[in-house]
Amino acid sequence: MSGLLPFESTHHRISESGSSKNSQEKQDEAGRWYMSRKEIEENSPSRRDGIDLKKETYLRKSYCTFLQDLGMRLKVPQVTIATAIIFCHRFFLRQSHAKNDRRTIATVCMFLAGKVEETPRPLKDVIIVSYEIIHMKNPGAAQRIKQKEVYEQQKELILLGERVVLATLAFDLNIHHPYKPLVEAIKKFKVAQNALAQVAWNFVNDGLRTSLCLQFKPHHIAAGAIFLAAKFLKVKLPSDGEKVWWQEFDVTPRQLEGWCPFILSIEIISDLK
């Protein structure tokens, strides 16, 4: 699980002080994680290190696939996996892939996500399972990670990585997901609830592999997922009287039409066909 981590002193000057912040300060802090697609693609730290958009997109999907596999093997809920993925997305919004091994950072993010979502897994388990996935083509990896020297080396790397990730995220570990507003809204509909929830849920999960969570807030992603799921299933959502469905999310149909090109990628459509 070798990997490069940034050691610049500026990363370690971030203070945990000021925890009693007012709501405006919290809103301002939350806003720093949202950017336009253009800003994300053009201002990426990886771009400055010679990694082009196509390569970074591949690296993003790679660590998402790795985290999904790691989370399933550790038997953590999907929400924990999603939190780990968002931590990773936010980290690489501020740090370059050229200076950080994506799987090392992803392993750290899974360990942190387990604690944040109150589904913790022992550090030893996270390290061992991660190592086995990374070296799955090596038949001796499962035995090698059990050697004290090898394990301690990986443990030191992950604990160092944890400090770097926390500093890069400015200790902001408060993550909200689209899942809850999505399910709560669909419960109020009287049409194809199970099918609608499943397809919309899949849209949200597929969207995790993209920079979507860095562009739109969770309830907007939930609204877009429901909108697209209804179109896919050819289900008519309530839109008259007092039951205008999009009001649940404080959005308008015009906004939904505008977001969908970003929310819906060719890959997600092909996955559903």
mmCIF file of C-alpha atoms in Angstrom:
data_model
loop_
_atom_site.group_PDB
_atom_site.id
_atom_site.type_symbol
_atom_site.label_atom_id
_atom_site.label_comp_id
_atom_site.label_asym_id
_atom_site.label_seq_id
_atom_site.Cartn_x
_atom_site.Cartn_y
_atom_site.Cartn_z
ATOM 1 C CA MET A 1 0.000 0.000 0.000
ATOM 2 C CA SER A 2 2.851 2.312 -0.789
ATOM 3 C CA GLY A 3 1.907 5.881 -1.575
ATOM 4 C CA LEU A 4 3.054 9.461 -1.539
ATOM 5 C CA LEU A 5 1.560 11.896 0.916
ATOM 6 C CA PRO A 6 2.041 15.660 1.085
ATOM 7 C CA PHE A 7 4.257 16.838 3.924
ATOM 8 C CA GLU A 8 4.123 20.605 3.428
ATOM 9 C CA SER A 9 3.899 22.292 6.815
ATOM 10 C CA THR A 10 0.918 24.378 5.731
ATOM 11 C CA HIS A 11 -1.250 21.265 5.828
ATOM 12 C CA HIS A 12 -0.678 20.908 9.542
ATOM 13 C CA ARG A 13 -1.404 24.466 10.621
ATOM 14 C CA ILE A 14 -5.149 24.048 10.443
ATOM 15 C CA SER A 15 -6.642 24.479 13.890
ATOM 16 C CA GLU A 16 -9.594 22.665 15.396
ATOM 17 C CA SER A 17 -10.374 25.741 17.449
ATOM 18 C CA GLY A 18 -13.555 27.726 16.995
ATOM 19 C CA SER A 19 -15.907 24.779 17.191
ATOM 20 C CA SER A 20 -18.747 26.963 18.472
ATOM 21 C CA LYS A 21 -19.505 28.583 15.122
ATOM 22 C CA ASN A 22 -22.727 30.337 14.222
ATOM 23 C CA SER A 23 -25.023 29.078 11.471
ATOM 24 C CA GLN A 24 -23.771 31.623 8.917
ATOM 25 C CA GLU A 25 -20.181 30.505 9.411
ATOM 26 C CA LYS A 26 -21.241 26.874 9.019
ATOM 27 C CA GLN A 27 -23.078 27.701 5.790
ATOM 28 C CA ASP A 28 -20.035 29.552 4.478
ATOM 29 C CA GLU A 29 -17.826 26.569 5.323
ATOM 30 C CA ALA A 30 -20.216 24.132 3.646
ATOM 31 C CA GLY A 31 -20.170 26.290 0.537
ATOM 32 C CA ARG A 32 -16.442 25.794 0.047
ATOM 33 C CA TRP A 33 -17.072 22.222 -1.076
ATOM 34 C CA TYR A 34 -19.338 23.225 -3.965
ATOM 35 C CA MET A 35 -17.965 24.412 -7.276
ATOM 36 C CA SER A 36 -19.051 24.512 -10.886
ATOM 37 C CA ARG A 37 -18.060 21.655 -13.147
ATOM 38 C CA LYS A 38 -15.760 24.023 -15.031
ATOM 39 C CA GLU A 39 -13.998 25.102 -11.828
ATOM 40 C CA ILE A 40 -13.505 21.495 -10.737
ATOM 41 C CA GLU A 41 -12.115 20.417 -14.087
ATOM 42 C CA GLU A 42 -9.891 23.431 -14.769
ATOM 43 C CA ASN A 43 -8.604 24.239 -11.274
ATOM 44 C CA SER A 44 -7.774 20.722 -10.154
ATOM 45 C CA PRO A 45 -4.416 20.461 -8.326
ATOM 46 C CA SER A 46 -3.782 17.358 -10.436
ATOM 47 C CA ARG A 47 -4.006 19.436 -13.606
ATOM 48 C CA ARG A 48 -1.127 21.588 -12.418
ATOM 49 C CA ASP A 49 0.940 18.413 -12.040
ATOM 50 C CA GLY A 50 0.332 17.296 -15.606
ATOM 51 C CA ILE A 51 -2.596 14.923 -15.037
ATOM 52 C CA ASP A 52 -5.229 15.632 -17.678
ATOM 53 C CA LEU A 53 -9.003 15.463 -17.219
ATOM 54 C CA LYS A 54 -9.348 12.019 -18.802
ATOM 55 C CA LYS A 55 -6.708 10.540 -16.494
ATOM 56 C CA GLU A 56 -8.165 12.178 -13.391
ATOM 57 C CA THR A 57 -11.650 10.929 -14.286
ATOM 58 C CA TYR A 58 -10.200 7.418 -14.513
ATOM 59 C CA LEU A 59 -8.439 7.810 -11.155
ATOM 60 C CA ARG A 60 -11.665 9.078 -9.547
ATOM 61 C CA LYS A 61 -13.665 6.090 -10.766
ATOM 62 C CA SER A 62 -10.827 3.793 -9.731
ATOM 63 C CA TYR A 63 -10.840 4.841 -6.071
ATOM 64 C CA CYS A 64 -14.644 4.767 -6.024
ATOM 65 C CA THR A 65 -14.622 1.156 -7.246
ATOM 66 C CA PHE A 66 -11.928 0.349 -4.688
ATOM 67 C CA LEU A 67 -13.975 1.895 -1.850
ATOM 68 C CA GLN A 68 -17.140 0.078 -2.899
ATOM 69 C CA ASP A 69 -15.246 -3.222 -2.809
ATOM 70 C CA LEU A 70 -13.524 -2.376 0.478
ATOM 71 C CA GLY A 71 -16.785 -1.342 2.112
ATOM 72 C CA MET A 72 -18.601 -4.482 1.007
ATOM 73 C CA ARG A 73 -15.825 -6.717 2.310
ATOM 74 C CA LEU A 74 -15.846 -4.850 5.617
ATOM 75 C CA LYS A 75 -19.651 -5.190 5.681
ATOM 76 C CA VAL A 76 -20.352 -1.505 6.258
ATOM 77 C CA PRO A 77 -23.606 0.171 5.124
ATOM 78 C CA GLN A 78 -23.824 1.967 1.776
ATOM 79 C CA VAL A 79 -24.031 5.298 3.590
ATOM 80 C CA THR A 80 -20.595 4.667 5.113
ATOM 81 C CA ILE A 81 -19.183 3.827 1.695
ATOM 82 C CA ALA A 82 -20.747 6.996 0.279
ATOM 83 C CA THR A 83 -19.210 9.082 3.068
ATOM 84 C CA ALA A 84 -15.775 7.608 2.362
ATOM 85 C CA ILE A 85 -16.155 8.407 -1.341
ATOM 86 C CA ILE A 86 -17.135 12.012 -0.629
ATOM 87 C CA PHE A 87 -14.176 12.414 1.735
ATOM 88 C CA CYS A 88 -11.967 11.208 -1.127
ATOM 89 C CA HIS A 89 -13.569 13.552 -3.652
ATOM 90 C CA ARG A 90 -13.075 16.490 -1.323
ATOM 91 C CA PHE A 91 -9.483 15.523 -0.609
ATOM 92 C CA PHE A 92 -8.575 15.460 -4.301
ATOM 93 C CA LEU A 93 -10.362 18.748 -4.799
ATOM 94 C CA ARG A 94 -7.533 20.199 -2.701
ATOM 95 C CA GLN A 95 -4.663 17.765 -3.332
ATOM 96 C CA SER A 96 -3.013 16.296 -6.419
ATOM 97 C CA HIS A 97 -3.130 12.673 -7.506
ATOM 98 C CA ALA A 98 0.512 13.090 -8.493
ATOM 99 C CA LYS A 99 1.500 13.523 -4.827
ATOM 100 C CA ASN A 100 -0.945 11.093 -3.183
ATOM 101 C CA ASP A 101 -1.621 7.423 -3.799
ATOM 102 C CA ARG A 102 -5.378 7.178 -4.330
ATOM 103 C CA ARG A 103 -5.785 3.804 -2.651
ATOM 104 C CA THR A 104 -3.870 4.866 0.444
ATOM 105 C CA ILE A 105 -6.055 7.964 0.736
ATOM 106 C CA ALA A 106 -9.183 5.891 0.050
ATOM 107 C CA THR A 107 -8.255 3.456 2.828
ATOM 108 C CA VAL A 108 -7.866 6.361 5.240
ATOM 109 C CA CYS A 109 -11.232 7.770 4.143
ATOM 110 C CA MET A 110 -12.958 4.442 4.775
ATOM 111 C CA PHE A 111 -11.463 4.253 8.256
ATOM 112 C CA LEU A 112 -12.637 7.806 8.987
ATOM 113 C CA ALA A 113 -16.082 7.234 7.471
ATOM 114 C CA GLY A 114 -16.633 4.227 9.700
ATOM 115 C CA LYS A 115 -16.055 6.380 12.768
ATOM 116 C CA VAL A 116 -18.119 9.313 11.489
ATOM 117 C CA GLU A 117 -21.114 7.140 10.545
ATOM 118 C CA GLU A 118 -20.864 5.153 13.792
ATOM 119 C CA THR A 119 -20.092 1.941 11.921
ATOM 120 C CA PRO A 120 -16.414 1.689 12.884
ATOM 121 C CA ARG A 121 -14.233 -1.184 11.813
ATOM 122 C CA PRO A 122 -10.960 -2.000 13.599
ATOM 123 C CA LEU A 123 -7.987 -0.320 11.968
ATOM 124 C CA LYS A 124 -6.319 -3.718 11.627
ATOM 125 C CA ASP A 125 -9.253 -5.071 9.618
ATOM 126 C CA VAL A 126 -9.320 -2.016 7.346
ATOM 127 C CA ILE A 127 -5.578 -2.281 6.672
ATOM 128 C CA ILE A 128 -5.590 -6.026 6.027
ATOM 129 C CA VAL A 129 -8.626 -6.026 3.721
ATOM 130 C CA SER A 130 -7.333 -2.980 1.848
ATOM 131 C CA TYR A 131 -3.926 -4.579 1.371
ATOM 132 C CA GLU A 132 -5.494 -7.799 0.092
ATOM 133 C CA ILE A 133 -7.584 -5.888 -2.473
ATOM 134 C CA ILE A 134 -4.639 -3.810 -3.680
ATOM 135 C CA HIS A 135 -2.465 -6.913 -4.040
ATOM 136 C CA MET A 136 -5.196 -9.336 -5.087
ATOM 137 C CA LYS A 137 -3.110 -10.573 -8.044
ATOM 138 C CA ASN A 138 -0.350 -11.591 -5.658
ATOM 139 C CA PRO A 139 -1.218 -14.947 -4.041
ATOM 140 C CA GLY A 140 1.156 -14.316 -1.152
ATOM 141 C CA ALA A 141 -0.301 -10.965 -0.120
ATOM 142 C CA ALA A 142 -2.748 -12.357 2.443
ATOM 143 C CA GLN A 143 0.099 -13.998 4.326
ATOM 144 C CA ARG A 144 2.543 -11.119 3.891
ATOM 145 C CA ILE A 145 0.282 -8.511 5.519
ATOM 146 C CA LYS A 146 0.121 -10.744 8.599
ATOM 147 C CA GLN A 147 3.851 -10.304 9.112
ATOM 148 C CA LYS A 148 4.416 -7.805 11.900
ATOM 149 C CA GLU A 149 6.928 -5.673 10.011
ATOM 150 C CA VAL A 150 4.718 -5.363 6.925
ATOM 151 C CA TYR A 151 1.593 -4.640 8.950
ATOM 152 C CA GLU A 152 3.292 -2.013 11.120
ATOM 153 C CA GLN A 153 4.591 -0.258 8.011
ATOM 154 C CA GLN A 154 1.085 -0.081 6.559
ATOM 155 C CA LYS A 155 -0.356 1.040 9.896
ATOM 156 C CA GLU A 156 2.136 3.895 10.135
ATOM 157 C CA LEU A 157 1.282 4.961 6.572
ATOM 158 C CA ILE A 158 -2.473 4.994 7.263
ATOM 159 C CA LEU A 159 -2.140 6.890 10.555
ATOM 160 C CA LEU A 160 0.044 9.485 8.860
ATOM 161 C CA GLY A 161 -2.467 9.643 6.028
ATOM 162 C CA GLU A 162 -5.283 10.192 8.503
ATOM 163 C CA ARG A 163 -3.614 13.349 9.791
ATOM 164 C CA VAL A 164 -3.085 14.648 6.261
ATOM 165 C CA VAL A 165 -6.671 13.908 5.214
ATOM 166 C CA LEU A 166 -8.094 15.561 8.333
ATOM 167 C CA ALA A 167 -5.966 18.643 7.763
ATOM 168 C CA THR A 168 -6.893 18.827 4.083
ATOM 169 C CA LEU A 169 -10.588 18.544 4.943
ATOM 170 C CA ALA A 170 -10.080 21.156 7.677
ATOM 171 C CA PHE A 171 -11.613 18.632 10.103
ATOM 172 C CA ASP A 172 -14.966 19.139 8.357
ATOM 173 C CA LEU A 173 -16.446 15.646 8.538
ATOM 174 C CA ASN A 174 -20.106 16.628 8.449
ATOM 175 C CA ILE A 175 -21.567 14.838 5.421
ATOM 176 C CA HIS A 176 -25.183 14.801 4.271
ATOM 177 C CA HIS A 177 -26.393 12.381 1.612
ATOM 178 C CA PRO A 178 -29.303 12.387 -0.868
ATOM 179 C CA TYR A 179 -30.606 9.053 0.440
ATOM 180 C CA LYS A 180 -32.744 10.341 3.292
ATOM 181 C CA PRO A 181 -34.575 13.170 1.450
ATOM 182 C CA LEU A 182 -35.017 10.837 -1.520
ATOM 183 C CA VAL A 183 -36.694 8.080 0.498
ATOM 184 C CA GLU A 184 -38.783 10.473 2.584
ATOM 185 C CA ALA A 185 -40.153 12.166 -0.533
ATOM 186 C CA ILE A 186 -40.959 8.924 -2.357
ATOM 187 C CA LYS A 187 -42.849 7.634 0.681
ATOM 188 C CA LYS A 188 -45.352 10.435 0.091
ATOM 189 C CA PHE A 189 -45.994 9.368 -3.501
ATOM 190 C CA LYS A 190 -48.647 6.780 -4.298
ATOM 191 C CA VAL A 191 -47.071 5.526 -7.510
ATOM 192 C CA ALA A 192 -44.528 2.719 -7.964
ATOM 193 C CA GLN A 193 -42.812 3.521 -4.672
ATOM 194 C CA ASN A 194 -40.486 0.517 -4.559
ATOM 195 C CA ALA A 195 -39.398 0.687 -8.192
ATOM 196 C CA LEU A 196 -39.017 4.450 -8.086
ATOM 197 C CA ALA A 197 -36.948 4.315 -4.905
ATOM 198 C CA GLN A 198 -34.678 1.566 -6.271
ATOM 199 C CA VAL A 199 -33.958 3.268 -9.595
ATOM 200 C CA ALA A 200 -33.475 6.687 -7.976
ATOM 201 C CA TRP A 201 -31.188 5.113 -5.340
ATOM 202 C CA ASN A 202 -29.136 3.551 -8.153
ATOM 203 C CA PHE A 203 -28.816 6.941 -9.852
ATOM 204 C CA VAL A 204 -27.469 8.404 -6.612
ATOM 205 C CA ASN A 205 -24.976 5.557 -6.188
ATOM 206 C CA ASP A 206 -23.784 5.832 -9.794
ATOM 207 C CA GLY A 207 -23.443 9.582 -9.367
ATOM 208 C CA LEU A 208 -20.954 8.983 -6.556
ATOM 209 C CA ARG A 209 -18.384 7.995 -9.177
ATOM 210 C CA THR A 210 -18.515 11.510 -10.598
ATOM 211 C CA SER A 211 -17.882 15.001 -9.221
ATOM 212 C CA LEU A 212 -21.645 15.461 -8.760
ATOM 213 C CA CYS A 213 -21.435 15.825 -4.955
ATOM 214 C CA LEU A 214 -18.948 18.670 -5.460
ATOM 215 C CA GLN A 215 -21.391 20.531 -7.714
ATOM 216 C CA PHE A 216 -24.834 20.067 -6.157
ATOM 217 C CA LYS A 217 -26.243 19.814 -2.655
ATOM 218 C CA PRO A 218 -27.707 16.486 -1.499
ATOM 219 C CA HIS A 219 -31.387 17.441 -1.749
ATOM 220 C CA HIS A 220 -30.843 18.709 -5.291
ATOM 221 C CA ILE A 221 -29.204 15.412 -6.257
ATOM 222 C CA ALA A 222 -32.141 13.561 -4.671
ATOM 223 C CA ALA A 223 -34.608 15.642 -6.689
ATOM 224 C CA GLY A 224 -32.683 15.012 -9.902
ATOM 225 C CA ALA A 225 -32.497 11.285 -9.213
ATOM 226 C CA ILE A 226 -36.266 11.064 -8.633
ATOM 227 C CA PHE A 227 -36.942 13.130 -11.752
ATOM 228 C CA LEU A 228 -34.769 10.851 -13.901
ATOM 229 C CA ALA A 229 -36.081 7.658 -12.282
ATOM 230 C CA ALA A 230 -39.652 8.716 -13.055
ATOM 231 C CA LYS A 231 -38.707 9.378 -16.683
ATOM 232 C CA PHE A 232 -36.938 6.032 -16.941
ATOM 233 C CA LEU A 233 -39.919 4.152 -15.453
ATOM 234 C CA LYS A 234 -42.440 6.336 -17.315
ATOM 235 C CA VAL A 235 -44.092 7.162 -13.987
ATOM 236 C CA LYS A 236 -46.081 10.351 -13.575
ATOM 237 C CA LEU A 237 -45.221 12.144 -10.350
ATOM 238 C CA PRO A 238 -47.814 14.247 -8.486
ATOM 239 C CA SER A 239 -47.705 17.763 -9.884
ATOM 240 C CA ASP A 240 -51.057 19.363 -9.227
ATOM 241 C CA GLY A 241 -53.013 20.735 -6.318
ATOM 242 C CA GLU A 242 -51.121 20.689 -3.036
ATOM 243 C CA LYS A 243 -48.943 17.743 -3.986
ATOM 244 C CA VAL A 244 -46.382 19.276 -6.317
ATOM 245 C CA TRP A 245 -43.537 16.837 -5.788
ATOM 246 C CA TRP A 246 -40.591 19.139 -6.498
ATOM 247 C CA GLN A 247 -41.625 21.492 -3.710
ATOM 248 C CA GLU A 248 -40.280 18.869 -1.315
ATOM 249 C CA PHE A 249 -36.800 19.886 -2.479
ATOM 250 C CA ASP A 250 -37.235 23.633 -2.918
ATOM 251 C CA VAL A 251 -36.506 23.392 -6.645
ATOM 252 C CA THR A 252 -38.363 24.225 -9.859
ATOM 253 C CA PRO A 253 -38.909 22.089 -12.976
ATOM 254 C CA ARG A 254 -36.681 24.505 -14.909
ATOM 255 C CA GLN A 255 -33.837 23.898 -12.434
ATOM 256 C CA LEU A 256 -34.329 20.135 -12.702
ATOM 257 C CA GLU A 257 -34.129 20.289 -16.492
ATOM 258 C CA GLY A 258 -30.939 22.294 -16.143
ATOM 259 C CA TRP A 259 -29.286 19.912 -13.667
ATOM 260 C CA CYS A 260 -30.078 16.683 -15.479
ATOM 261 C CA PRO A 261 -27.363 17.002 -18.143
ATOM 262 C CA PHE A 262 -24.868 17.097 -15.245
ATOM 263 C CA ILE A 263 -26.585 14.453 -13.138
ATOM 264 C CA LEU A 264 -27.175 12.015 -15.976
ATOM 265 C CA SER A 265 -24.093 10.731 -17.762
ATOM 266 C CA ILE A 266 -23.999 8.340 -20.708
ATOM 267 C CA GLU A 267 -22.524 5.679 -18.422
ATOM 268 C CA ILE A 268 -25.430 5.806 -15.983
ATOM 269 C CA ILE A 269 -27.962 5.506 -18.809
ATOM 270 C CA SER A 270 -26.119 2.560 -20.334
ATOM 271 C CA ASP A 271 -25.951 0.850 -16.934
ATOM 272 C CA LEU A 272 -29.715 1.025 -16.614
ATOM 273 C CA LYS A 273 -30.543 -0.201 -20.148
#
